[in-house]
């Protein structure tokens, strides 16, 4: 990689030092409401703070650039907070496109909570925001096609409810296809990593 600079510090402070329209891609997993304690404090991630961070990300992102925002909601008094959706809508309100909504399926859960009244939370959202039309898309193609090697056939439903043959009719299907929007990734299990919110490996 070229022109790499490592910056360590609070995003709310560091982002302001970055020139506008200079970042191609940001991948971030900000705090999930007050589910974790950072430096002895779990109340600093209030709306005014995450709104400021999202606004700064919009400012520094290049036209055609992308922000991947991995987030989940806390459950308070029996109700999901909906903070993740508020963040996605706020990002749209200030100019980002909500290009995609992806699901990180962790395959298990560690959250504290009663399973007597709800299903186990095993996923998190990955909102993909773009500034204008996305400029670069290099899809991961590791999904095994069950019809790989066979010729494609089928039809596509039209807005009026009718069907027409798919554009790729007759072409040979590849052995591997593009991933879908649900990603199955096991979270990091390494307990020696001293961080309140370890990410996947």
PDB file of C-alpha atoms in Angstrom:
ATOM      1  CA  UNK A   1       0.000   0.000   0.000  1.00  0.00           C
ATOM      2  CA  UNK A   2       1.118   3.523  -0.736  1.00  0.00           C
ATOM      3  CA  UNK A   3       0.646   6.726   1.208  1.00  0.00           C
ATOM      4  CA  UNK A   4      -0.350   4.931   4.399  1.00  0.00           C
ATOM      5  CA  UNK A   5      -0.509   7.012   7.571  1.00  0.00           C
ATOM      6  CA  UNK A   6      -1.526   5.543  10.916  1.00  0.00           C
ATOM      7  CA  UNK A   7      -3.491   7.874  13.179  1.00  0.00           C
ATOM      8  CA  UNK A   8      -4.301   6.848  16.740  1.00  0.00           C
ATOM      9  CA  UNK A   9      -6.916   8.731  18.708  1.00  0.00           C
ATOM     10  CA  UNK A  10     -10.548   9.726  19.046  1.00  0.00           C
ATOM     11  CA  UNK A  11     -12.365   9.722  15.689  1.00  0.00           C
ATOM     12  CA  UNK A  12     -14.265  12.865  16.608  1.00  0.00           C
ATOM     13  CA  UNK A  13     -10.963  14.693  16.993  1.00  0.00           C
ATOM     14  CA  UNK A  14      -8.822  13.035  14.311  1.00  0.00           C
ATOM     15  CA  UNK A  15     -11.342  13.310  11.479  1.00  0.00           C
ATOM     16  CA  UNK A  16     -11.290  17.109  11.690  1.00  0.00           C
ATOM     17  CA  UNK A  17      -7.573  17.078  10.800  1.00  0.00           C
ATOM     18  CA  UNK A  18      -8.166  15.218   7.512  1.00  0.00           C
ATOM     19  CA  UNK A  19      -8.667  17.244   4.339  1.00  0.00           C
ATOM     20  CA  UNK A  20     -12.064  16.993   2.654  1.00  0.00           C
ATOM     21  CA  UNK A  21     -12.667  14.622  -0.262  1.00  0.00           C
ATOM     22  CA  UNK A  22      -9.504  12.569   0.374  1.00  0.00           C
ATOM     23  CA  UNK A  23     -10.658   9.152   1.661  1.00  0.00           C
ATOM     24  CA  UNK A  24     -11.706   6.316  -0.685  1.00  0.00           C
ATOM     25  CA  UNK A  25     -12.898   3.781   1.891  1.00  0.00           C
ATOM     26  CA  UNK A  26     -13.727   3.765   5.601  1.00  0.00           C
ATOM     27  CA  UNK A  27     -14.600   0.561   7.471  1.00  0.00           C
ATOM     28  CA  UNK A  28     -15.738   1.265  11.006  1.00  0.00           C
ATOM     29  CA  UNK A  29     -17.550  -0.379  13.885  1.00  0.00           C
ATOM     30  CA  UNK A  30     -18.567   2.437  16.220  1.00  0.00           C
ATOM     31  CA  UNK A  31     -19.978   1.838  19.722  1.00  0.00           C
ATOM     32  CA  UNK A  32     -23.348   0.082  19.895  1.00  0.00           C
ATOM     33  CA  UNK A  33     -25.326   2.383  22.177  1.00  0.00           C
ATOM     34  CA  UNK A  34     -23.928   1.705  25.696  1.00  0.00           C
ATOM     35  CA  UNK A  35     -23.252  -2.030  25.304  1.00  0.00           C
ATOM     36  CA  UNK A  36     -19.516  -1.676  25.976  1.00  0.00           C
ATOM     37  CA  UNK A  37     -17.430   0.405  28.329  1.00  0.00           C
ATOM     38  CA  UNK A  38     -14.498   2.259  26.773  1.00  0.00           C
ATOM     39  CA  UNK A  39     -11.930   3.745  29.136  1.00  0.00           C
ATOM     40  CA  UNK A  40     -14.392   3.499  32.000  1.00  0.00           C
ATOM     41  CA  UNK A  41     -17.119   5.370  30.141  1.00  0.00           C
ATOM     42  CA  UNK A  42     -20.115   3.936  28.292  1.00  0.00           C
ATOM     43  CA  UNK A  43     -22.225   7.060  27.862  1.00  0.00           C
ATOM     44  CA  UNK A  44     -20.157   9.177  25.453  1.00  0.00           C
ATOM     45  CA  UNK A  45     -21.684   7.808  22.235  1.00  0.00           C
ATOM     46  CA  UNK A  46     -24.751  10.060  22.276  1.00  0.00           C
ATOM     47  CA  UNK A  47     -26.545  11.319  19.114  1.00  0.00           C
ATOM     48  CA  UNK A  48     -24.635  14.603  18.929  1.00  0.00           C
ATOM     49  CA  UNK A  49     -21.368  12.629  18.838  1.00  0.00           C
ATOM     50  CA  UNK A  50     -22.271  10.025  16.202  1.00  0.00           C
ATOM     51  CA  UNK A  51     -23.952  12.691  14.080  1.00  0.00           C
ATOM     52  CA  UNK A  52     -20.723  14.690  14.145  1.00  0.00           C
ATOM     53  CA  UNK A  53     -18.679  11.611  13.195  1.00  0.00           C
ATOM     54  CA  UNK A  54     -20.984  10.740  10.281  1.00  0.00           C
ATOM     55  CA  UNK A  55     -20.899  14.350   9.061  1.00  0.00           C
ATOM     56  CA  UNK A  56     -17.097  14.370   9.208  1.00  0.00           C
ATOM     57  CA  UNK A  57     -16.962  11.060   7.333  1.00  0.00           C
ATOM     58  CA  UNK A  58     -19.111  12.585   4.603  1.00  0.00           C
ATOM     59  CA  UNK A  59     -16.791  15.587   4.427  1.00  0.00           C
ATOM     60  CA  UNK A  60     -13.562  13.561   4.087  1.00  0.00           C
ATOM     61  CA  UNK A  61     -14.947  10.870   1.745  1.00  0.00           C
ATOM     62  CA  UNK A  62     -14.153  11.287  -1.954  1.00  0.00           C
ATOM     63  CA  UNK A  63     -16.912  11.466  -4.537  1.00  0.00           C
ATOM     64  CA  UNK A  64     -17.650   7.818  -5.324  1.00  0.00           C
ATOM     65  CA  UNK A  65     -16.075   6.707  -2.025  1.00  0.00           C
ATOM     66  CA  UNK A  66     -17.552   4.291   0.474  1.00  0.00           C
ATOM     67  CA  UNK A  67     -18.151   4.002   4.221  1.00  0.00           C
ATOM     68  CA  UNK A  68     -19.003   0.611   5.759  1.00  0.00           C
ATOM     69  CA  UNK A  69     -20.755   1.198   9.109  1.00  0.00           C
ATOM     70  CA  UNK A  70     -21.004  -1.995  11.225  1.00  0.00           C
ATOM     71  CA  UNK A  71     -23.494  -1.523  14.067  1.00  0.00           C
ATOM     72  CA  UNK A  72     -26.111  -3.103  16.318  1.00  0.00           C
ATOM     73  CA  UNK A  73     -28.677  -1.894  18.854  1.00  0.00           C
ATOM     74  CA  UNK A  74     -28.985  -2.287  22.593  1.00  0.00           C
ATOM     75  CA  UNK A  75     -32.196  -3.529  24.207  1.00  0.00           C
ATOM     76  CA  UNK A  76     -33.515  -1.079  26.805  1.00  0.00           C
ATOM     77  CA  UNK A  77     -36.659  -1.731  28.849  1.00  0.00           C
ATOM     78  CA  UNK A  78     -37.630  -4.559  26.530  1.00  0.00           C
ATOM     79  CA  UNK A  79     -37.231  -2.580  23.290  1.00  0.00           C
ATOM     80  CA  UNK A  80     -34.481  -2.344  20.702  1.00  0.00           C
ATOM     81  CA  UNK A  81     -33.230   1.248  20.587  1.00  0.00           C
ATOM     82  CA  UNK A  82     -33.269   1.531  16.789  1.00  0.00           C
ATOM     83  CA  UNK A  83     -30.109   3.661  16.949  1.00  0.00           C
ATOM     84  CA  UNK A  84     -28.637   1.796  13.964  1.00  0.00           C
ATOM     85  CA  UNK A  85     -31.570   2.849  11.773  1.00  0.00           C
ATOM     86  CA  UNK A  86     -31.401   6.422  13.039  1.00  0.00           C
ATOM     87  CA  UNK A  87     -27.720   6.520  12.087  1.00  0.00           C
ATOM     88  CA  UNK A  88     -28.452   5.163   8.589  1.00  0.00           C
ATOM     89  CA  UNK A  89     -31.256   7.692   8.040  1.00  0.00           C
ATOM     90  CA  UNK A  90     -29.088  10.541   9.351  1.00  0.00           C
ATOM     91  CA  UNK A  91     -26.321   9.523   6.917  1.00  0.00           C
ATOM     92  CA  UNK A  92     -28.861   9.765   4.088  1.00  0.00           C
ATOM     93  CA  UNK A  93     -30.155  13.109   5.363  1.00  0.00           C
ATOM     94  CA  UNK A  94     -26.695  14.689   5.124  1.00  0.00           C
ATOM     95  CA  UNK A  95     -25.995  13.368   1.615  1.00  0.00           C
ATOM     96  CA  UNK A  96     -24.790   9.769   1.746  1.00  0.00           C
ATOM     97  CA  UNK A  97     -26.495   7.126  -0.378  1.00  0.00           C
ATOM     98  CA  UNK A  98     -27.534   4.002   1.517  1.00  0.00           C
ATOM     99  CA  UNK A  99     -25.960   1.844  -1.165  1.00  0.00           C
ATOM    100  CA  UNK A 100     -26.463  -1.503   0.571  1.00  0.00           C
ATOM    101  CA  UNK A 101     -27.619  -3.049   3.825  1.00  0.00           C
ATOM    102  CA  UNK A 102     -25.677  -6.178   4.628  1.00  0.00           C
ATOM    103  CA  UNK A 103     -25.971  -8.649   7.478  1.00  0.00           C
ATOM    104  CA  UNK A 104     -23.031 -10.058   9.431  1.00  0.00           C
ATOM    105  CA  UNK A 105     -24.219 -13.475  10.619  1.00  0.00           C
ATOM    106  CA  UNK A 106     -21.972 -14.368  13.560  1.00  0.00           C
ATOM    107  CA  UNK A 107     -23.464 -17.843  13.935  1.00  0.00           C
ATOM    108  CA  UNK A 108     -23.797 -17.548  17.713  1.00  0.00           C
ATOM    109  CA  UNK A 109     -24.415 -15.004  20.425  1.00  0.00           C
ATOM    110  CA  UNK A 110     -22.864 -13.814  23.657  1.00  0.00           C
ATOM    111  CA  UNK A 111     -25.251 -11.006  24.543  1.00  0.00           C
ATOM    112  CA  UNK A 112     -26.826 -10.968  27.961  1.00  0.00           C
ATOM    113  CA  UNK A 113     -30.588 -11.207  27.768  1.00  0.00           C
ATOM    114  CA  UNK A 114     -33.572 -13.448  28.157  1.00  0.00           C
ATOM    115  CA  UNK A 115     -34.359 -16.000  25.461  1.00  0.00           C
ATOM    116  CA  UNK A 116     -37.733 -16.527  27.089  1.00  0.00           C
ATOM    117  CA  UNK A 117     -39.249 -13.641  25.144  1.00  0.00           C
ATOM    118  CA  UNK A 118     -37.127 -13.174  22.001  1.00  0.00           C
ATOM    119  CA  UNK A 119     -34.861 -14.999  19.561  1.00  0.00           C
ATOM    120  CA  UNK A 120     -31.096 -15.024  20.074  1.00  0.00           C
ATOM    121  CA  UNK A 121     -29.361 -12.046  18.408  1.00  0.00           C
ATOM    122  CA  UNK A 122     -26.795 -13.562  16.031  1.00  0.00           C
ATOM    123  CA  UNK A 123     -26.352 -10.776  13.464  1.00  0.00           C
ATOM    124  CA  UNK A 124     -25.240  -7.187  13.063  1.00  0.00           C
ATOM    125  CA  UNK A 125     -25.895  -4.611  10.353  1.00  0.00           C
ATOM    126  CA  UNK A 126     -23.269  -3.461   7.867  1.00  0.00           C
ATOM    127  CA  UNK A 127     -24.620  -0.305   6.242  1.00  0.00           C
ATOM    128  CA  UNK A 128     -22.739   0.613   3.083  1.00  0.00           C
ATOM    129  CA  UNK A 129     -22.846   4.366   2.467  1.00  0.00           C
ATOM    130  CA  UNK A 130     -21.531   5.959  -0.718  1.00  0.00           C
ATOM    131  CA  UNK A 131     -20.876   9.578  -1.580  1.00  0.00           C
ATOM    132  CA  UNK A 132     -22.563   9.819  -4.944  1.00  0.00           C
ATOM    133  CA  UNK A 133     -22.397   6.888  -7.330  1.00  0.00           C
ATOM    134  CA  UNK A 134     -20.024   4.147  -6.121  1.00  0.00           C
ATOM    135  CA  UNK A 135     -16.756   4.304  -8.057  1.00  0.00           C
ATOM    136  CA  UNK A 136     -15.214   0.905  -7.337  1.00  0.00           C
ATOM    137  CA  UNK A 137     -16.859  -2.468  -6.749  1.00  0.00           C
ATOM    138  CA  UNK A 138     -14.774  -5.641  -6.636  1.00  0.00           C
ATOM    139  CA  UNK A 139     -17.203  -8.355  -5.493  1.00  0.00           C
ATOM    140  CA  UNK A 140     -15.979 -11.420  -3.626  1.00  0.00           C
ATOM    141  CA  UNK A 141     -16.888 -14.527  -5.621  1.00  0.00           C
ATOM    142  CA  UNK A 142     -16.607 -17.467  -3.240  1.00  0.00           C
ATOM    143  CA  UNK A 143     -20.199 -18.738  -3.193  1.00  0.00           C
ATOM    144  CA  UNK A 144     -20.381 -22.258  -4.615  1.00  0.00           C
ATOM    145  CA  UNK A 145     -22.982 -22.402  -7.400  1.00  0.00           C
ATOM    146  CA  UNK A 146     -25.115 -25.519  -7.161  1.00  0.00           C
ATOM    147  CA  UNK A 147     -25.678 -25.343 -10.916  1.00  0.00           C
ATOM    148  CA  UNK A 148     -22.066 -24.525 -11.804  1.00  0.00           C
ATOM    149  CA  UNK A 149     -21.099 -25.725 -15.274  1.00  0.00           C
ATOM    150  CA  UNK A 150     -24.715 -25.837 -16.475  1.00  0.00           C
ATOM    151  CA  UNK A 151     -26.326 -23.464 -18.949  1.00  0.00           C
ATOM    152  CA  UNK A 152     -28.482 -20.733 -17.457  1.00  0.00           C
ATOM    153  CA  UNK A 153     -32.186 -20.727 -18.117  1.00  0.00           C
ATOM    154  CA  UNK A 154     -35.059 -18.903 -16.540  1.00  0.00           C
ATOM    155  CA  UNK A 155     -37.002 -15.690 -16.608  1.00  0.00           C
ATOM    156  CA  UNK A 156     -37.114 -12.339 -14.840  1.00  0.00           C
ATOM    157  CA  UNK A 157     -40.334 -10.800 -13.509  1.00  0.00           C
ATOM    158  CA  UNK A 158     -41.145  -7.377 -14.957  1.00  0.00           C
ATOM    159  CA  UNK A 159     -42.789  -4.453 -13.090  1.00  0.00           C
ATOM    160  CA  UNK A 160     -46.144  -5.299 -14.687  1.00  0.00           C
ATOM    161  CA  UNK A 161     -45.965  -8.888 -13.428  1.00  0.00           C
ATOM    162  CA  UNK A 162     -45.060 -10.488 -16.747  1.00  0.00           C
ATOM    163  CA  UNK A 163     -41.866 -12.471 -17.333  1.00  0.00           C
ATOM    164  CA  UNK A 164     -39.143 -12.297 -19.957  1.00  0.00           C
ATOM    165  CA  UNK A 165     -36.080 -14.528 -20.484  1.00  0.00           C
ATOM    166  CA  UNK A 166     -33.030 -13.524 -18.437  1.00  0.00           C
ATOM    167  CA  UNK A 167     -30.307 -11.636 -20.312  1.00  0.00           C
ATOM    168  CA  UNK A 168     -27.697 -14.361 -19.656  1.00  0.00           C
ATOM    169  CA  UNK A 169     -29.953 -17.103 -21.016  1.00  0.00           C
ATOM    170  CA  UNK A 170     -27.878 -19.998 -22.383  1.00  0.00           C
ATOM    171  CA  UNK A 171     -24.537 -18.950 -20.925  1.00  0.00           C
ATOM    172  CA  UNK A 172     -22.602 -21.419 -18.765  1.00  0.00           C
ATOM    173  CA  UNK A 173     -22.843 -20.730 -15.036  1.00  0.00           C
ATOM    174  CA  UNK A 174     -19.506 -20.293 -13.258  1.00  0.00           C
ATOM    175  CA  UNK A 175     -18.425 -22.661 -10.491  1.00  0.00           C
ATOM    176  CA  UNK A 176     -18.399 -19.801  -7.988  1.00  0.00           C
ATOM    177  CA  UNK A 177     -20.742 -16.835  -7.828  1.00  0.00           C
ATOM    178  CA  UNK A 178     -20.810 -13.481  -6.114  1.00  0.00           C
ATOM    179  CA  UNK A 179     -21.536 -13.406  -2.393  1.00  0.00           C
ATOM    180  CA  UNK A 180     -25.008 -12.486  -1.233  1.00  0.00           C
ATOM    181  CA  UNK A 181     -25.664  -9.685   1.272  1.00  0.00           C
ATOM    182  CA  UNK A 182     -25.548 -12.027   4.302  1.00  0.00           C
ATOM    183  CA  UNK A 183     -21.971 -12.834   5.327  1.00  0.00           C
ATOM    184  CA  UNK A 184     -21.284 -15.780   7.647  1.00  0.00           C
ATOM    185  CA  UNK A 185     -18.183 -14.818   9.627  1.00  0.00           C
ATOM    186  CA  UNK A 186     -17.248 -16.210  13.041  1.00  0.00           C
ATOM    187  CA  UNK A 187     -16.235 -13.507  15.561  1.00  0.00           C
ATOM    188  CA  UNK A 188     -12.753 -13.442  17.028  1.00  0.00           C
ATOM    189  CA  UNK A 189     -12.401 -15.922  19.898  1.00  0.00           C
ATOM    190  CA  UNK A 190      -8.894 -14.954  20.962  1.00  0.00           C
ATOM    191  CA  UNK A 191      -9.296 -13.956  24.613  1.00  0.00           C
ATOM    192  CA  UNK A 192      -5.760 -12.604  24.782  1.00  0.00           C
ATOM    193  CA  UNK A 193      -6.803  -9.621  22.647  1.00  0.00           C
ATOM    194  CA  UNK A 194      -7.526  -6.973  25.253  1.00  0.00           C
ATOM    195  CA  UNK A 195     -10.363  -5.010  23.684  1.00  0.00           C
ATOM    196  CA  UNK A 196     -13.987  -4.660  24.854  1.00  0.00           C
ATOM    197  CA  UNK A 197     -15.344  -5.318  21.349  1.00  0.00           C
ATOM    198  CA  UNK A 198     -13.111  -7.696  19.385  1.00  0.00           C
ATOM    199  CA  UNK A 199     -13.875  -8.032  15.688  1.00  0.00           C
ATOM    200  CA  UNK A 200     -13.790 -11.089  13.434  1.00  0.00           C
ATOM    201  CA  UNK A 201     -10.524 -12.633  12.325  1.00  0.00           C
TER     202      UNK A 201
END
